[in-house]
Amino acid sequence: MTETLNISVKKIAQSKISQVDFKNIQFGKTYSDHMFTADYIDGEWKNARIEPYEMMHISPASPALHYGISVFEGLKAFKTADGVVNIFRADKNFERLNVSAERMCMPRLPADLYYEGLKALLEIDSEWVPDVEGTSLYIRPFIFSNDDYIGIRPSLNFKFMIITCPVGAYYAKPVKVKIEDHYVRAVEGGSGYCKTGCNYGPAIYPAKLAQDKGYDQLVWTDGKEHKYIEESGTMNIMFVIDGKLITPALGDTILNGITRNSVLAIARDWGMEVEERKVEVAEVVAAAREGKLEEAFGAGTAATIAHIQQIGYKDEDFELPPVENRKFSNKVLAELDNMKLGKIEDRFNWITKI
Ligand code: COI
């Protein structure tokens, strides 16, 4: 936006907050009172506004519906003991949103639209940031094509929106995962490094096949040989083997996860040996077989750390050490939680107070 951002506000007539049981909130089911929207029309972002969260009109020909021309982010806000709202690493989500937007032929989102929209929305819905232990406000910024045109070409019109929802734990317990050796999430040259709907929709079917066999999620492997581990479900994946923290290196096929980046920074700060490199399925399976796989976990905004309890590969299942014995992942999870809740010093400058 070139001129000063002028956000119009239309408040909800009656807040829905009294209907919410903050002690029992399921991920992604309850939305806060308001949403932020801006339109990209005639080459510029305009009409920044906050309105009640409600159903919206969209052209039935929108390329968002037909071709997945949509990108999104996920970040969280936390309420500290003294009632301050903290957001965690919102700048990284902004950077990544624009990386995804470029890949999907969308215009760059200006920083003021993102930050001022986020701030205004969180101020108006600050009561929706829960303070019950283990909860937070999940923030979902997204951009999608708002063209009324079914042909294939870069879109001309877009909407940028932010919605928020109070959330509890993403996974109720440690997860059982299956190393996928047929289906593929991402390939070299594809869009796996982006947060676009195109990466998530097609992943649901293979995950469902694994869920039908008793697993919670998949471990994705490379698209050429299924030889290297890439991600787990919708998260980055990490292992502790021989006291070293090992995770697949970033590239075309791997999301530049903000929790991933935070966990690696903390591990390095603690003096732990960290390896970002290609991780072979064979070495993880061998470590699990020999009892050397000390810890395995997914790292993502929704779950923060999702402990992996069991790994299945081909026809074998490997049980991992009990979660309570896992030194690193428990310690790093506590460190991140304490940082987000303002209980310890924000030594990396990751927190923004609203
Ligand atoms: C995350 O783990 O942070 C995600 O992106 C999950 C989301 C797709 C619900």
mmCIF file of C-alpha atoms in Angstrom, residues 72-277:
data_model
loop_
_atom_site.group_PDB
_atom_site.id
_atom_site.type_symbol
_atom_site.label_atom_id
_atom_site.label_comp_id
_atom_site.label_asym_id
_atom_site.label_seq_id
_atom_site.Cartn_x
_atom_site.Cartn_y
_atom_site.Cartn_z
ATOM 1 C CA PHE A 72 -1.634 -19.429 3.452
ATOM 2 C CA GLU A 73 0.305 -19.061 6.668
ATOM 3 C CA GLY A 74 -0.117 -20.207 10.233
ATOM 4 C CA LEU A 75 1.185 -18.420 13.313
ATOM 5 C CA LYS A 76 0.110 -18.127 16.902
ATOM 6 C CA ALA A 77 -0.599 -15.504 19.561
ATOM 7 C CA PHE A 78 -0.265 -16.244 23.268
ATOM 8 C CA LYS A 79 -1.539 -14.525 26.400
ATOM 9 C CA THR A 80 1.028 -14.006 29.131
ATOM 10 C CA ALA A 81 0.227 -14.196 32.855
ATOM 11 C CA ASP A 82 -0.075 -10.386 32.959
ATOM 12 C CA GLY A 83 -2.516 -10.345 30.053
ATOM 13 C CA VAL A 84 -0.138 -9.197 27.280
ATOM 14 C CA VAL A 85 -0.659 -10.716 23.814
ATOM 15 C CA ASN A 86 2.595 -12.065 22.324
ATOM 16 C CA ILE A 87 2.974 -13.164 18.727
ATOM 17 C CA PHE A 88 5.752 -15.497 17.752
ATOM 18 C CA ARG A 89 8.015 -14.751 14.755
ATOM 19 C CA ALA A 90 5.358 -13.043 12.629
ATOM 20 C CA ASP A 91 8.124 -11.647 10.384
ATOM 21 C CA LYS A 92 9.069 -15.159 9.212
ATOM 22 C CA ASN A 93 5.476 -15.886 8.209
ATOM 23 C CA PHE A 94 5.383 -12.613 6.283
ATOM 24 C CA GLU A 95 8.561 -13.527 4.369
ATOM 25 C CA ARG A 96 7.286 -17.008 3.595
ATOM 26 C CA LEU A 97 3.850 -15.778 2.522
ATOM 27 C CA ASN A 98 5.558 -13.721 -0.156
ATOM 28 C CA VAL A 99 7.781 -16.644 -1.197
ATOM 29 C CA SER A 100 4.619 -18.720 -1.698
ATOM 30 C CA ALA A 101 2.827 -15.808 -3.422
ATOM 31 C CA GLU A 102 5.624 -15.435 -5.969
ATOM 32 C CA ARG A 103 5.453 -19.144 -6.852
ATOM 33 C CA MET A 104 1.698 -18.835 -7.431
ATOM 34 C CA CYS A 105 2.002 -15.662 -9.598
ATOM 35 C CA MET A 106 0.480 -13.438 -6.932
ATOM 36 C CA PRO A 107 1.494 -9.843 -6.237
ATOM 37 C CA ARG A 108 3.806 -9.187 -3.319
ATOM 38 C CA LEU A 109 1.925 -8.457 -0.116
ATOM 39 C CA PRO A 110 3.073 -5.123 1.350
ATOM 40 C CA ALA A 111 4.458 -5.252 4.884
ATOM 41 C CA ASP A 112 2.092 -2.600 6.269
ATOM 42 C CA LEU A 113 -0.965 -4.485 5.068
ATOM 43 C CA TYR A 114 0.201 -7.637 6.821
ATOM 44 C CA TYR A 115 1.446 -6.099 10.073
ATOM 45 C CA GLU A 116 -1.240 -3.461 10.499
ATOM 46 C CA GLY A 117 -3.996 -5.879 9.546
ATOM 47 C CA LEU A 118 -2.660 -8.415 12.026
ATOM 48 C CA LYS A 119 -2.306 -5.845 14.804
ATOM 49 C CA ALA A 120 -5.758 -4.324 14.253
ATOM 50 C CA LEU A 121 -7.420 -7.739 14.183
ATOM 51 C CA LEU A 122 -5.651 -8.941 17.327
ATOM 52 C CA GLU A 123 -6.515 -5.733 19.135
ATOM 53 C CA ILE A 124 -10.200 -6.000 18.328
ATOM 54 C CA ASP A 125 -10.311 -9.732 19.175
ATOM 55 C CA SER A 126 -7.768 -9.714 22.031
ATOM 56 C CA GLU A 127 -10.298 -11.428 24.322
ATOM 57 C CA TRP A 128 -10.121 -14.406 21.986
ATOM 58 C CA VAL A 129 -6.485 -15.107 22.826
ATOM 59 C CA PRO A 130 -6.987 -17.819 25.436
ATOM 60 C CA ASP A 131 -4.975 -17.982 28.635
ATOM 61 C CA VAL A 132 -5.695 -21.597 29.524
ATOM 62 C CA GLU A 133 -2.528 -23.728 29.626
ATOM 63 C CA GLY A 134 -1.743 -25.371 26.292
ATOM 64 C CA THR A 135 -3.977 -23.037 24.277
ATOM 65 C CA SER A 136 -3.266 -20.164 21.905
ATOM 66 C CA LEU A 137 -4.868 -18.156 19.137
ATOM 67 C CA TYR A 138 -4.048 -19.678 15.754
ATOM 68 C CA ILE A 139 -3.776 -16.975 13.101
ATOM 69 C CA ARG A 140 -4.391 -17.850 9.478
ATOM 70 C CA PRO A 141 -3.366 -15.188 6.915
ATOM 71 C CA PHE A 142 -4.113 -16.221 3.318
ATOM 72 C CA ILE A 143 -4.269 -14.892 -0.219
ATOM 73 C CA PHE A 144 -6.375 -16.324 -3.000
ATOM 74 C CA SER A 145 -7.376 -15.511 -6.558
ATOM 75 C CA ASN A 146 -10.588 -13.556 -6.775
ATOM 76 C CA ASP A 147 -10.817 -13.577 -10.565
ATOM 77 C CA ASP A 148 -14.061 -14.392 -12.295
ATOM 78 C CA TYR A 149 -12.268 -16.275 -15.067
ATOM 79 C CA ILE A 150 -11.892 -19.978 -15.652
ATOM 80 C CA GLY A 151 -8.987 -19.807 -18.131
ATOM 81 C CA ILE A 152 -5.442 -20.626 -17.072
ATOM 82 C CA ARG A 153 -3.234 -17.569 -16.627
ATOM 83 C CA PRO A 154 -1.764 -15.559 -13.757
ATOM 84 C CA SER A 155 -4.715 -14.109 -11.859
ATOM 85 C CA LEU A 156 -5.379 -10.361 -11.739
ATOM 86 C CA ASN A 157 -7.549 -10.000 -8.649
ATOM 87 C CA PHE A 158 -6.888 -11.331 -5.170
ATOM 88 C CA LYS A 159 -8.067 -11.170 -1.617
ATOM 89 C CA PHE A 160 -5.779 -11.129 1.397
ATOM 90 C CA MET A 161 -7.545 -12.193 4.553
ATOM 91 C CA ILE A 162 -6.701 -13.024 8.149
ATOM 92 C CA ILE A 163 -8.931 -15.196 10.293
ATOM 93 C CA THR A 164 -8.146 -16.444 13.785
ATOM 94 C CA CYS A 165 -9.260 -19.309 15.964
ATOM 95 C CA PRO A 166 -8.539 -20.229 19.573
ATOM 96 C CA VAL A 167 -6.919 -23.668 19.634
ATOM 97 C CA GLY A 168 -5.809 -26.381 21.984
ATOM 98 C CA ALA A 169 -3.401 -29.221 21.215
ATOM 99 C CA TYR A 170 -3.178 -30.324 17.577
ATOM 100 C CA TYR A 171 -2.399 -33.922 18.514
ATOM 101 C CA ALA A 172 -3.783 -35.318 21.748
ATOM 102 C CA LYS A 173 -0.994 -37.888 22.091
ATOM 103 C CA PRO A 174 2.306 -39.024 20.537
ATOM 104 C CA VAL A 175 1.866 -40.082 16.924
ATOM 105 C CA LYS A 176 2.382 -43.273 14.961
ATOM 106 C CA VAL A 177 3.808 -42.569 11.519
ATOM 107 C CA LYS A 178 4.359 -44.641 8.384
ATOM 108 C CA ILE A 179 7.253 -44.006 6.025
ATOM 109 C CA GLU A 180 5.573 -43.582 2.633
ATOM 110 C CA ASP A 181 7.155 -45.504 -0.225
ATOM 111 C CA HIS A 182 4.672 -44.928 -3.028
ATOM 112 C CA TYR A 183 2.842 -41.586 -2.822
ATOM 113 C CA VAL A 184 4.702 -38.308 -3.066
ATOM 114 C CA ARG A 185 4.159 -34.892 -1.478
ATOM 115 C CA ALA A 186 6.665 -32.825 -3.440
ATOM 116 C CA VAL A 187 9.268 -33.091 -6.199
ATOM 117 C CA GLU A 188 12.315 -31.099 -7.269
ATOM 118 C CA GLY A 189 11.079 -28.088 -9.217
ATOM 119 C CA GLY A 190 7.631 -28.317 -7.642
ATOM 120 C CA SER A 191 6.024 -26.165 -4.976
ATOM 121 C CA GLY A 192 6.797 -28.227 -1.860
ATOM 122 C CA TYR A 193 8.652 -25.328 -0.224
ATOM 123 C CA CYS A 194 5.516 -23.159 -0.372
ATOM 124 C CA LYS A 195 2.440 -23.014 1.772
ATOM 125 C CA THR A 196 -0.059 -23.369 -1.029
ATOM 126 C CA GLY A 197 -3.258 -25.378 -0.858
ATOM 127 C CA CYS A 198 -1.881 -27.454 -3.775
ATOM 128 C CA ASN A 199 0.556 -29.203 -1.416
ATOM 129 C CA TYR A 200 -1.976 -30.102 1.232
ATOM 130 C CA GLY A 201 -5.097 -31.333 -0.605
ATOM 131 C CA PRO A 202 -3.457 -34.240 -2.490
ATOM 132 C CA ALA A 203 -1.637 -35.356 0.688
ATOM 133 C CA ILE A 204 -4.897 -36.206 2.430
ATOM 134 C CA TYR A 205 -5.633 -39.385 0.440
ATOM 135 C CA PRO A 206 -2.316 -41.180 1.143
ATOM 136 C CA ALA A 207 -2.547 -40.048 4.775
ATOM 137 C CA LYS A 208 -6.041 -41.501 4.971
ATOM 138 C CA LEU A 209 -4.790 -44.844 3.598
ATOM 139 C CA ALA A 210 -2.190 -44.879 6.372
ATOM 140 C CA GLN A 211 -4.826 -43.881 8.960
ATOM 141 C CA ASP A 212 -6.981 -46.799 7.808
ATOM 142 C CA LYS A 213 -4.033 -49.010 8.805
ATOM 143 C CA GLY A 214 -3.780 -47.475 12.284
ATOM 144 C CA TYR A 215 -1.155 -44.762 11.697
ATOM 145 C CA ASP A 216 -1.734 -41.093 12.464
ATOM 146 C CA GLN A 217 0.417 -39.600 9.755
ATOM 147 C CA LEU A 218 2.900 -40.246 6.985
ATOM 148 C CA VAL A 219 6.584 -39.589 6.726
ATOM 149 C CA TRP A 220 7.078 -38.242 3.203
ATOM 150 C CA THR A 221 10.070 -39.390 1.210
ATOM 151 C CA ASP A 222 11.675 -37.968 -1.934
ATOM 152 C CA GLY A 223 9.722 -38.203 -5.176
ATOM 153 C CA LYS A 224 12.411 -39.993 -7.197
ATOM 154 C CA GLU A 225 13.549 -42.976 -5.168
ATOM 155 C CA HIS A 226 11.742 -42.835 -1.807
ATOM 156 C CA LYS A 227 15.225 -43.045 -0.414
ATOM 157 C CA TYR A 228 15.382 -39.840 1.615
ATOM 158 C CA ILE A 229 13.134 -38.566 4.368
ATOM 159 C CA GLU A 230 11.540 -35.169 3.749
ATOM 160 C CA GLU A 231 8.682 -34.182 6.072
ATOM 161 C CA SER A 232 6.093 -35.733 8.356
ATOM 162 C CA GLY A 233 2.416 -35.006 7.736
ATOM 163 C CA THR A 234 2.201 -31.215 7.592
ATOM 164 C CA MET A 235 5.363 -30.758 9.641
ATOM 165 C CA ASN A 236 9.126 -30.804 9.366
ATOM 166 C CA ILE A 237 10.722 -33.855 10.921
ATOM 167 C CA MET A 238 13.714 -34.213 13.238
ATOM 168 C CA PHE A 239 15.623 -37.087 14.789
ATOM 169 C CA VAL A 240 18.045 -37.435 17.667
ATOM 170 C CA ILE A 241 20.583 -40.161 16.938
ATOM 171 C CA ASP A 242 23.786 -40.554 18.994
ATOM 172 C CA GLY A 243 23.024 -37.251 20.708
ATOM 173 C CA LYS A 244 22.950 -35.359 17.380
ATOM 174 C CA LEU A 245 19.937 -33.454 16.082
ATOM 175 C CA ILE A 246 19.390 -34.469 12.458
ATOM 176 C CA THR A 247 16.879 -33.019 10.015
ATOM 177 C CA PRO A 248 16.473 -32.942 6.231
ATOM 178 C CA ALA A 249 18.135 -29.868 4.670
ATOM 179 C CA LEU A 250 15.852 -27.268 3.095
ATOM 180 C CA GLY A 251 15.294 -27.289 -0.660
ATOM 181 C CA ASP A 252 12.530 -27.272 -3.272
ATOM 182 C CA THR A 253 10.627 -30.057 -1.565
ATOM 183 C CA ILE A 254 10.776 -28.987 2.062
ATOM 184 C CA LEU A 255 8.890 -26.207 3.818
ATOM 185 C CA ASN A 256 11.105 -23.644 5.510
ATOM 186 C CA GLY A 257 9.356 -24.238 8.806
ATOM 187 C CA ILE A 258 9.489 -21.533 11.466
ATOM 188 C CA THR A 259 9.296 -24.046 14.315
ATOM 189 C CA ARG A 260 12.021 -26.007 12.500
ATOM 190 C CA ASN A 261 14.199 -22.903 12.331
ATOM 191 C CA SER A 262 13.508 -22.076 16.008
ATOM 192 C CA VAL A 263 14.301 -25.592 17.239
ATOM 193 C CA LEU A 264 17.590 -25.621 15.305
ATOM 194 C CA ALA A 265 18.569 -22.175 16.630
ATOM 195 C CA ILE A 266 17.889 -23.230 20.235
ATOM 196 C CA ALA A 267 19.737 -26.535 19.802
ATOM 197 C CA ARG A 268 22.789 -24.717 18.407
ATOM 198 C CA ASP A 269 22.568 -22.155 21.203
ATOM 199 C CA TRP A 270 22.661 -25.037 23.694
ATOM 200 C CA GLY A 271 25.795 -26.374 21.996
ATOM 201 C CA MET A 272 24.107 -29.433 20.539
ATOM 202 C CA GLU A 273 25.497 -30.890 17.354
ATOM 203 C CA VAL A 274 23.041 -30.221 14.517
ATOM 204 C CA GLU A 275 23.040 -31.759 11.053
ATOM 205 C CA GLU A 276 20.893 -30.364 8.237
ATOM 206 C CA ARG A 277 21.451 -32.766 5.375
#
